[in-house]
Coordinates of N, CA, C and O in Angstrom, one line a residue:
X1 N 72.4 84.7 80.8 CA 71.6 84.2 81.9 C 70.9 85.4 82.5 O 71.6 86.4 83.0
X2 N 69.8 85.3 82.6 CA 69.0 86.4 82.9 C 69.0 86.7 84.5 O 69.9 86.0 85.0
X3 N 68.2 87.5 85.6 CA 68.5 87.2 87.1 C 67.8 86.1 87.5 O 68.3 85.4 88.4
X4 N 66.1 85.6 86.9 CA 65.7 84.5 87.6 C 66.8 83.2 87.5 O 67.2 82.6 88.4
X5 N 67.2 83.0 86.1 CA 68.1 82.0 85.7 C 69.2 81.6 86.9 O 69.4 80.5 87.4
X6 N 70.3 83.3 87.2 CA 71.0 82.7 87.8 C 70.7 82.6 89.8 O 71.2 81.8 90.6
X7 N 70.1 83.3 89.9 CA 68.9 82.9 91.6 C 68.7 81.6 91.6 O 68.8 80.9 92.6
X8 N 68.4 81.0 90.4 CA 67.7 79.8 90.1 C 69.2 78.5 90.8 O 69.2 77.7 91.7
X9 N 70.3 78.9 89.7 CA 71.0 78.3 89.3 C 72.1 78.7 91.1 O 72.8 77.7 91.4
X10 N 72.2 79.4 91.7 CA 72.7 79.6 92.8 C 71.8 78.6 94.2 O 72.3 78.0 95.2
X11 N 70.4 78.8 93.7 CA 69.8 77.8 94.9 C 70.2 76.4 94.9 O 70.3 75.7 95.9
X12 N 70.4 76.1 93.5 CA 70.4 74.8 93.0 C 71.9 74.5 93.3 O 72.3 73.3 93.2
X13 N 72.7 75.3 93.7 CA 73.9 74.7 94.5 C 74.2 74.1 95.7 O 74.0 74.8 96.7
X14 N 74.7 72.7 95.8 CA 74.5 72.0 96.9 C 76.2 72.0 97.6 O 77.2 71.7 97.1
X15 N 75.9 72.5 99.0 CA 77.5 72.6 99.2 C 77.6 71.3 99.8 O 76.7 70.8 100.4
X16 N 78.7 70.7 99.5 CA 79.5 69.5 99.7 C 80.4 69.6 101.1 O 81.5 70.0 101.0
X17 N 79.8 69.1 102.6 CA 80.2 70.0 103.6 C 80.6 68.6 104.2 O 79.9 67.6 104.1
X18 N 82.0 68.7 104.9 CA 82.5 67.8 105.9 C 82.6 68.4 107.7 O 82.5 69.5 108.2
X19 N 82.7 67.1 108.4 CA 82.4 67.5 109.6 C 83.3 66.5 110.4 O 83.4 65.3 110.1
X20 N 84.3 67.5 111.9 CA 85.2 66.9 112.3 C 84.6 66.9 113.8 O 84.5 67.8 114.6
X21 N 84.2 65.8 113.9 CA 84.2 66.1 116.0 C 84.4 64.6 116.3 O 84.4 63.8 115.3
X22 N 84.6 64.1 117.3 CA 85.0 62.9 117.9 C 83.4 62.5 118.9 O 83.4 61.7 119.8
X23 N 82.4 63.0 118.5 CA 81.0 62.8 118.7 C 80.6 62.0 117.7 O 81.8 62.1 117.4
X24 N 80.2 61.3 116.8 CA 79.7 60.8 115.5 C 78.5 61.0 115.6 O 78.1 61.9 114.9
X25 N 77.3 60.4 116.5 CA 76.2 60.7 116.7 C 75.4 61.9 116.6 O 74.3 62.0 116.2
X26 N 76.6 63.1 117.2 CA 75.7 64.2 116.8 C 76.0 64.5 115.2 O 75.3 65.2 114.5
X27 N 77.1 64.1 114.9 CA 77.1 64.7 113.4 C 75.9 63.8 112.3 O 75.4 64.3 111.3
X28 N 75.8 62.6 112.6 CA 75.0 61.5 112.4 C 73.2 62.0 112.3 O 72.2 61.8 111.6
X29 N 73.5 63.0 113.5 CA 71.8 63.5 113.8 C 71.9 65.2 112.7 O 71.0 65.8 112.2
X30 N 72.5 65.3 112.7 CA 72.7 66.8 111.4 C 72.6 66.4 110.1 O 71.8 66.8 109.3
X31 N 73.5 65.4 109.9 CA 73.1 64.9 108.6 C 72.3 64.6 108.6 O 71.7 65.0 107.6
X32 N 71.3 63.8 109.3 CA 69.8 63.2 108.8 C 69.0 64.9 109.3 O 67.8 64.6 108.9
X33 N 69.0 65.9 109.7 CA 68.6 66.7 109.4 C 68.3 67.4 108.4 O 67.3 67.5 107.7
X34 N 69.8 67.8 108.4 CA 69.9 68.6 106.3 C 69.5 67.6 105.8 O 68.3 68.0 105.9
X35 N 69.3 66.5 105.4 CA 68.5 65.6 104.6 C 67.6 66.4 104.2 O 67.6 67.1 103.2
X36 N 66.1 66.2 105.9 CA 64.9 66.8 105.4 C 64.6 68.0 105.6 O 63.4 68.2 105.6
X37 N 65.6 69.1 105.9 CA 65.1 70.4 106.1 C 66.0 71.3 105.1 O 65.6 72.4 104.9
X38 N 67.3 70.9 104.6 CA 67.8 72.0 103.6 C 68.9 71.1 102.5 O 70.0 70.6 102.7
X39 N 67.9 71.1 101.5 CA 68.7 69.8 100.7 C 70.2 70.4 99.9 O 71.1 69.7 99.4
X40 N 70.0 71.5 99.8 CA 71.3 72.5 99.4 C 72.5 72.3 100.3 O 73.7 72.3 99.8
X41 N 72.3 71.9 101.7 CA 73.5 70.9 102.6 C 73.2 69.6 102.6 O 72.2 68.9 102.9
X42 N 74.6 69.4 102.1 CA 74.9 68.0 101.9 C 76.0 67.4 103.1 O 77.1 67.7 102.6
X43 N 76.0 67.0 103.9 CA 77.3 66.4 104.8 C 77.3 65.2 104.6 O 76.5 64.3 105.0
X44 N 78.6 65.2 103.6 CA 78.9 64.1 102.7 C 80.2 63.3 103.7 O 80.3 62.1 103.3
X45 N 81.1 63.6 104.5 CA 81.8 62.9 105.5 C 82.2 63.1 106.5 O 82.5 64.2 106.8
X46 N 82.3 62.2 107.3 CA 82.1 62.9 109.0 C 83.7 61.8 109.6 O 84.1 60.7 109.4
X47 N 84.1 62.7 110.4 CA 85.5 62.3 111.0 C 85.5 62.7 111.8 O 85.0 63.8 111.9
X48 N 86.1 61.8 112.9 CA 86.6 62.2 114.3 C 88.3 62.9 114.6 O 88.6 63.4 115.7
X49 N 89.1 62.8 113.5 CA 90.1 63.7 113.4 C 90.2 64.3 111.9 O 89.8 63.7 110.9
X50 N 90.8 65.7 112.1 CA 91.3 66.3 110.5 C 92.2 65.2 109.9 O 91.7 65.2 108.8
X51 N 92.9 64.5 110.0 CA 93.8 63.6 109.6 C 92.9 62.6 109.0 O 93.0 62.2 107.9
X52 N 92.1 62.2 109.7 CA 90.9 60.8 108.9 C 90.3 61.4 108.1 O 90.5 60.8 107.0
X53 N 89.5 62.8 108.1 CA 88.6 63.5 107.1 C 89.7 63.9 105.8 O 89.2 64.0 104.7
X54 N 90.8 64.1 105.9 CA 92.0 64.6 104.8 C 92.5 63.2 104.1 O 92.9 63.1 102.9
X55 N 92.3 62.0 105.2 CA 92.6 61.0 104.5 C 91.5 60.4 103.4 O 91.8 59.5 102.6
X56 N 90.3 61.0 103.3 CA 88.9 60.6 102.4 C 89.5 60.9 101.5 O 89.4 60.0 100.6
X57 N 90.5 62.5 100.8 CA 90.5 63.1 99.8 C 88.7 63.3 99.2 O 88.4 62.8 98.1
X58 N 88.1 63.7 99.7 CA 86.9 64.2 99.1 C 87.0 66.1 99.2 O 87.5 66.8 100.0
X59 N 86.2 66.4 98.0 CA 86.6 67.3 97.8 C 84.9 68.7 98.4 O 83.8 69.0 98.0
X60 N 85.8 69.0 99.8 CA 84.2 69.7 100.3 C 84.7 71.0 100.0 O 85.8 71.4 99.8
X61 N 83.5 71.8 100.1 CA 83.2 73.5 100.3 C 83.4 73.6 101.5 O 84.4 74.2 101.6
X62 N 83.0 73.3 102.5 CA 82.8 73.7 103.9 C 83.1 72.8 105.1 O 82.3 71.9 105.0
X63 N 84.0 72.6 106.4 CA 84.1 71.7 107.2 C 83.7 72.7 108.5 O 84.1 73.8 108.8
X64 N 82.7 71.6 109.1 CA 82.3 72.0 110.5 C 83.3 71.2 111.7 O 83.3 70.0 112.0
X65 N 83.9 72.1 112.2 CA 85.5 71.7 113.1 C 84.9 71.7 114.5 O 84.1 72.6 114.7
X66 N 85.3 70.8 115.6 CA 84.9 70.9 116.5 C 86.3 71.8 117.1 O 87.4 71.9 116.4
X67 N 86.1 72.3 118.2 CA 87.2 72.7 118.8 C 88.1 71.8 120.5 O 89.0 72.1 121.3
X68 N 87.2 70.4 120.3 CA 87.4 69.8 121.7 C 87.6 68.5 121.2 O 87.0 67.5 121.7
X69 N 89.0 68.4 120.0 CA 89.3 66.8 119.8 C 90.0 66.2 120.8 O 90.3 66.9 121.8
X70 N 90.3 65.2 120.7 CA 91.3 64.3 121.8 C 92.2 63.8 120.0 O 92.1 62.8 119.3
X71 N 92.9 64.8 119.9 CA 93.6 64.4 118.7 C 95.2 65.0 119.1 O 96.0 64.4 118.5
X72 N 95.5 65.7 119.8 CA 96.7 66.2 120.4 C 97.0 67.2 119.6 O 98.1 67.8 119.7
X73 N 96.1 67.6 118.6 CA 96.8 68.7 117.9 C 95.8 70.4 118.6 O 94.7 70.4 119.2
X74 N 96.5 71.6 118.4 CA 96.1 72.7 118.4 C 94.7 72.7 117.5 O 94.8 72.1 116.5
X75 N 93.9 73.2 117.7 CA 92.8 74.0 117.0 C 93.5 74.4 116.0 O 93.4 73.9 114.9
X76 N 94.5 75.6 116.3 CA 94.3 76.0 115.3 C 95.2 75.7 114.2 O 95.5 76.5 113.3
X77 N 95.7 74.5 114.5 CA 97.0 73.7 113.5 C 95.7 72.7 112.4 O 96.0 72.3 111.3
X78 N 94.4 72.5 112.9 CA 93.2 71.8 111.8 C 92.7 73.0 111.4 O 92.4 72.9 110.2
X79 N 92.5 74.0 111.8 CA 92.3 74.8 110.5 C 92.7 75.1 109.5 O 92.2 75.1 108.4
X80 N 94.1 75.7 109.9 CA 94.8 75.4 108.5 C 95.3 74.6 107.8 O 95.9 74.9 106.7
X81 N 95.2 73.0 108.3 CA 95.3 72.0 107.4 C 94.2 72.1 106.5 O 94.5 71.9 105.4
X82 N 92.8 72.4 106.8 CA 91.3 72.2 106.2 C 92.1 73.4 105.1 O 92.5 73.2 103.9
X83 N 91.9 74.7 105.9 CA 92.2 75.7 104.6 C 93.5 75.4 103.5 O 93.5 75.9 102.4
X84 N 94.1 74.9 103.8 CA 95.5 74.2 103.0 C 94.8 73.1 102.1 O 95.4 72.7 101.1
X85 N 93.6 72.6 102.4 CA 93.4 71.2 101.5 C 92.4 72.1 100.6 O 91.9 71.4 99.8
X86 N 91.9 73.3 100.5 CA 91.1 73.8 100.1 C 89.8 73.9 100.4 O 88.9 74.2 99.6
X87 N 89.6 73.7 101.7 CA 87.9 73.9 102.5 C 87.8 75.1 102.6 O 88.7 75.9 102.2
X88 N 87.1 75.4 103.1 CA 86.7 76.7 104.2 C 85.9 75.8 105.5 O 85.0 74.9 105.5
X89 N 86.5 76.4 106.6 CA 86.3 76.3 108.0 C 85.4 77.1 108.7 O 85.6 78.3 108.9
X90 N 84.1 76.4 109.4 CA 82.9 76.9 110.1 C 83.4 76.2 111.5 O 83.6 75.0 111.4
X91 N 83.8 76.8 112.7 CA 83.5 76.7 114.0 C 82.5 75.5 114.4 O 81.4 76.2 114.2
X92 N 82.0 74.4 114.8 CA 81.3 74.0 115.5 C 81.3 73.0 116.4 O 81.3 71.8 116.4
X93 N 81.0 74.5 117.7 CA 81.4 73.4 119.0 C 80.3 74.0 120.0 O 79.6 75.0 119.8
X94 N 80.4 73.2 120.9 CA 80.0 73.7 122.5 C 80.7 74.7 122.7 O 80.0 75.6 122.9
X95 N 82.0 75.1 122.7 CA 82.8 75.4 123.4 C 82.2 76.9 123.4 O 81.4 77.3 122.6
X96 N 82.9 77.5 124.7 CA 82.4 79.2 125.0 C 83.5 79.6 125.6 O 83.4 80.8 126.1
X97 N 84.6 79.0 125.7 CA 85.6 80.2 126.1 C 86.1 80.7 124.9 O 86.1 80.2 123.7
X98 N 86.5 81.7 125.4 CA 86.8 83.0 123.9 C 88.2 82.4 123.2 O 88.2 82.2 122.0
X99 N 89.4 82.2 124.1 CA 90.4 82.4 123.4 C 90.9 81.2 122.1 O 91.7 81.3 121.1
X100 N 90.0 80.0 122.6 CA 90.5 78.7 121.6 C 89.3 79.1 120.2 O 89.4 78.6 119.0
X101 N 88.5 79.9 120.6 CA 87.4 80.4 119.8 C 88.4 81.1 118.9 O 88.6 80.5 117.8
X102 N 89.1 82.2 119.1 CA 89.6 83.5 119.1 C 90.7 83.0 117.9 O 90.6 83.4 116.8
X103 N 91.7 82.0 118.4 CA 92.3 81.2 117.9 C 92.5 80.3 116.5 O 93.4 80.0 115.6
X104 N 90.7 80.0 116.8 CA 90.5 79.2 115.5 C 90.5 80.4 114.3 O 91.2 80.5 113.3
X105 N 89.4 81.6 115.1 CA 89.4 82.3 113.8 C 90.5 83.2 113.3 O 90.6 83.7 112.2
X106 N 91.3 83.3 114.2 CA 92.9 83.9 113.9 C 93.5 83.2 112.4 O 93.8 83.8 111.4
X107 N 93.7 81.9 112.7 CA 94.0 80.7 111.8 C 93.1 80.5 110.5 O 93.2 79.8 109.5
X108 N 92.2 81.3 110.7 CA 91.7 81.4 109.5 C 89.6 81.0 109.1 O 88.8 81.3 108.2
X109 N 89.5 80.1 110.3 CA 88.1 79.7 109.9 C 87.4 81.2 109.7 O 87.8 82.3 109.9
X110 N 86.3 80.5 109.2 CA 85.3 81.9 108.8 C 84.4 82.2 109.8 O 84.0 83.4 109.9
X111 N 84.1 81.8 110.3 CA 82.7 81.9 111.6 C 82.8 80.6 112.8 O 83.7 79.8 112.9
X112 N 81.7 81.0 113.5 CA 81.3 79.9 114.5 C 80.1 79.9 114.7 O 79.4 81.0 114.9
X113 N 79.5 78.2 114.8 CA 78.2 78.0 115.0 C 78.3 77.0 116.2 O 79.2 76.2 116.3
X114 N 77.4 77.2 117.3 CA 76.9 76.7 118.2 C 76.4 75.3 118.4 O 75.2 75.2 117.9
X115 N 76.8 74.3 118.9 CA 76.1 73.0 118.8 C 74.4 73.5 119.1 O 73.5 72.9 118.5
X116 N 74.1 74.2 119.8 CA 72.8 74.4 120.7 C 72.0 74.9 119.5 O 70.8 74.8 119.6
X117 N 72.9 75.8 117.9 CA 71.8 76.1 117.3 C 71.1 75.8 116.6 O 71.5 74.8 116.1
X118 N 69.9 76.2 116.1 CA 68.9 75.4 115.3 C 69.5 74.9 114.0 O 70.4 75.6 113.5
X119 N 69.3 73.8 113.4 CA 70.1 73.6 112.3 C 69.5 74.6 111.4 O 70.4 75.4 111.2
X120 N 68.6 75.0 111.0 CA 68.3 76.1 109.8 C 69.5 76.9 110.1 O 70.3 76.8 109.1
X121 N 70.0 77.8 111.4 CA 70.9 78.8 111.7 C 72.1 78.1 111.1 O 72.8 78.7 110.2
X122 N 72.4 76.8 111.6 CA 73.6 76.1 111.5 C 73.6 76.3 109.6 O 74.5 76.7 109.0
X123 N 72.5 75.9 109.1 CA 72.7 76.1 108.0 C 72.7 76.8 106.6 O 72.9 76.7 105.4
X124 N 72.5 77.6 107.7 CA 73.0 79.5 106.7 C 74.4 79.7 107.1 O 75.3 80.0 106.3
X125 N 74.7 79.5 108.4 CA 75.9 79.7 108.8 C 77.1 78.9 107.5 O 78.1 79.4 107.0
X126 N 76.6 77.9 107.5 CA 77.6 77.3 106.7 C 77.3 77.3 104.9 O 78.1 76.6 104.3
X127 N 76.5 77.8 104.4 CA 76.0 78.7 103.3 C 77.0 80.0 103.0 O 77.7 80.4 102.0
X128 N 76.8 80.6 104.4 CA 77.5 81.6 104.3 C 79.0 81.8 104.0 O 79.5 82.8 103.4
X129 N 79.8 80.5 104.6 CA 80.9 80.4 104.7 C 81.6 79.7 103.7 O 82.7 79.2 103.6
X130 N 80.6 79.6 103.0 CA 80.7 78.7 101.6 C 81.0 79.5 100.4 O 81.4 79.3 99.2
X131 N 80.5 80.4 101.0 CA 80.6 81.9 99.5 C 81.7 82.8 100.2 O 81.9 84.0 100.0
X132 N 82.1 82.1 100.9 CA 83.6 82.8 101.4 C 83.5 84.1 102.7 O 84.4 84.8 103.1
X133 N 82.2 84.3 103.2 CA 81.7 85.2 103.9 C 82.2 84.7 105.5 O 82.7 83.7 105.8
X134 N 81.8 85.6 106.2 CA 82.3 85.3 107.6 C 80.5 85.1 108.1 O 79.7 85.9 107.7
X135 N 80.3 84.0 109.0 CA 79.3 83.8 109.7 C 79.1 83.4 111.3 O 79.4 82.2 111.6
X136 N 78.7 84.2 112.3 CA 78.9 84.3 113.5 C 77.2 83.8 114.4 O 76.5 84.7 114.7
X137 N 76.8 82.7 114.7 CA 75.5 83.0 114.9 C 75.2 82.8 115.8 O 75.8 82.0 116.5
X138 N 73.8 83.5 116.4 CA 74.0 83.8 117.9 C 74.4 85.3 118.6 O 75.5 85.8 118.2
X139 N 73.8 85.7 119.4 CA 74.5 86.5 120.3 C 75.7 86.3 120.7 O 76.7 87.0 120.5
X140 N 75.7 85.0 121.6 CA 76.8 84.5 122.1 C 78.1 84.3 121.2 O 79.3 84.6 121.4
X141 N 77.6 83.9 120.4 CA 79.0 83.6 119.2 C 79.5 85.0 119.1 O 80.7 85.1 119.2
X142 N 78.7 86.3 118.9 CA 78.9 87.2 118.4 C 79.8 87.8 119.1 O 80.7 88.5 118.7
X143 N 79.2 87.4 120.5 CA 80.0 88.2 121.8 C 81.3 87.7 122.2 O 82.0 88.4 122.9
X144 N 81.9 86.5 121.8 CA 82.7 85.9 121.9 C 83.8 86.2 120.9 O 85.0 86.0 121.0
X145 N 83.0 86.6 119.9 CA 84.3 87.0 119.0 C 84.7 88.7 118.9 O 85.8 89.1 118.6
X146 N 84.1 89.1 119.0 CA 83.9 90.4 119.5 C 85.0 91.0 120.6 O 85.5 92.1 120.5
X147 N 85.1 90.3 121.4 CA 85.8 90.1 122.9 C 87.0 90.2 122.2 O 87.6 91.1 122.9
X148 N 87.9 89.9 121.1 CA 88.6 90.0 120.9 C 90.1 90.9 121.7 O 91.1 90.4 122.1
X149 N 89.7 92.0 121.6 CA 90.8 92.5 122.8 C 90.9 92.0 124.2 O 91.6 92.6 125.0
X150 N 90.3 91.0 124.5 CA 90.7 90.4 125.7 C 92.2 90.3 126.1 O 92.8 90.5 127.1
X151 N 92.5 89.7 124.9 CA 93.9 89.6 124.9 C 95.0 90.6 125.0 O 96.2 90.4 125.3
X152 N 94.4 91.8 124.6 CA 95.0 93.2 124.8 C 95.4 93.5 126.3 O 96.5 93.9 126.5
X153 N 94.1 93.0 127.5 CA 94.2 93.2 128.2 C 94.8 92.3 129.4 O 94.6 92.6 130.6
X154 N 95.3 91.5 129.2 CA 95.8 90.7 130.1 C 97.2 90.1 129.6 O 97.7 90.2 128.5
X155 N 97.7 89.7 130.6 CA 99.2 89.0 130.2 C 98.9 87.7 129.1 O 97.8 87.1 128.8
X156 N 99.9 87.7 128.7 CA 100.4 86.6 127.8 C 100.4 85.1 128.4 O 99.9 84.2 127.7
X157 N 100.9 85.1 130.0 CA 100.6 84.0 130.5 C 99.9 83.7 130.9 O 99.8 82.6 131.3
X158 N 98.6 84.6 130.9 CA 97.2 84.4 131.6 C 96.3 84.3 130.5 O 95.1 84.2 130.7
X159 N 96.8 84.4 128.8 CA 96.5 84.4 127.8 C 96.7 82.6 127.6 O 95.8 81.8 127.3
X160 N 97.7 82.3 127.8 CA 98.2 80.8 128.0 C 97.8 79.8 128.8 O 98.0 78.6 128.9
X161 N 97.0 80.8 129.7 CA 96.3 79.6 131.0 C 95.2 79.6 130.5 O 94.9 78.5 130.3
X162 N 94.1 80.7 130.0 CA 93.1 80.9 129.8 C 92.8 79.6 128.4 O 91.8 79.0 128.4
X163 N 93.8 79.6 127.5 CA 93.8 78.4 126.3 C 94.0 77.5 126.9 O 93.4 76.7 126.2
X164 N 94.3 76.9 127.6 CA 94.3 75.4 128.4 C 93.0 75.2 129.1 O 92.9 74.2 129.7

């Protein structure tokens, strides 16, 4: 296979991407996005908990995780269920405090994307995290994960208030 051949054969890969938030509508308006703007994303099933999306058994590259279910579980107890079923985990929330952020990616997701960002961003972001790469997009995402020693600097219990 020559280099156009496999460029060729790399575009023509369509990742198979699931999506967890307790919104449907917005994941509803993303899929009909990637539809008409990047046919290489496919979001092929959408759940409002890891447990409904694990119960499909479909088999995705990529899950976009909200971080603000009404599911009773930890963040970062769905990531590693996702990475345990064989996904890889993209970040995607509103959310902007650092530490449930911090958390997820401790646990293992690869990046975080912004509800606010454009889906093109949103979907390199999850491109990226598909070929096993870390993808952060945004300033803000960037700065948020970055912040990392926050935790360095403050107590443990104010590390525990700060996640609630």
């Amino acid at each position: 296979m020559n280099c156009g051949e496999l460029m060729l054969a790399e575009q023509e890969q369509i990742l198979r991407v699931g999506a967890v938030d307790d919104h449907p509508v917005v994941l509803r308006g993303l899929a009909a996005e990637f539809a008409n703007t990047t046919p290489d994303v496919n979001l092929v099933e959408i759940a409002g908990t890891v447990a409904d999306l694990l119960a499909e058994n479909v088999k995705l590259d990529v899950v976009l995780l909200d971080l603000n279910l009404h599911d009773g579980l930890d963040p970062q107890d769905n990531v590693r269920q996702l990475i345990e079923s064989g996904s890889q985990v993209l970040v995607y929330t509103g959310e902007t405090k650092p530490i449930p952020i911090l958390r997820a990616v401790e646990a293992g997701a690869l990046g975080l994307a912004l509800k606010s960002d454009p889906v093109e961003t949103i979907a390199e972001a999850i491109r990226l995290v598909g070929a096993g790469r870390e993808a952060y997009t945004g300033p803000l995402a960037a700065n948020l994960i970055s912040h990392g020693e926050v935790e360095n600097l403050i107590s443990e219990r104010q590390v525990m208030i700060l996640g609630l």
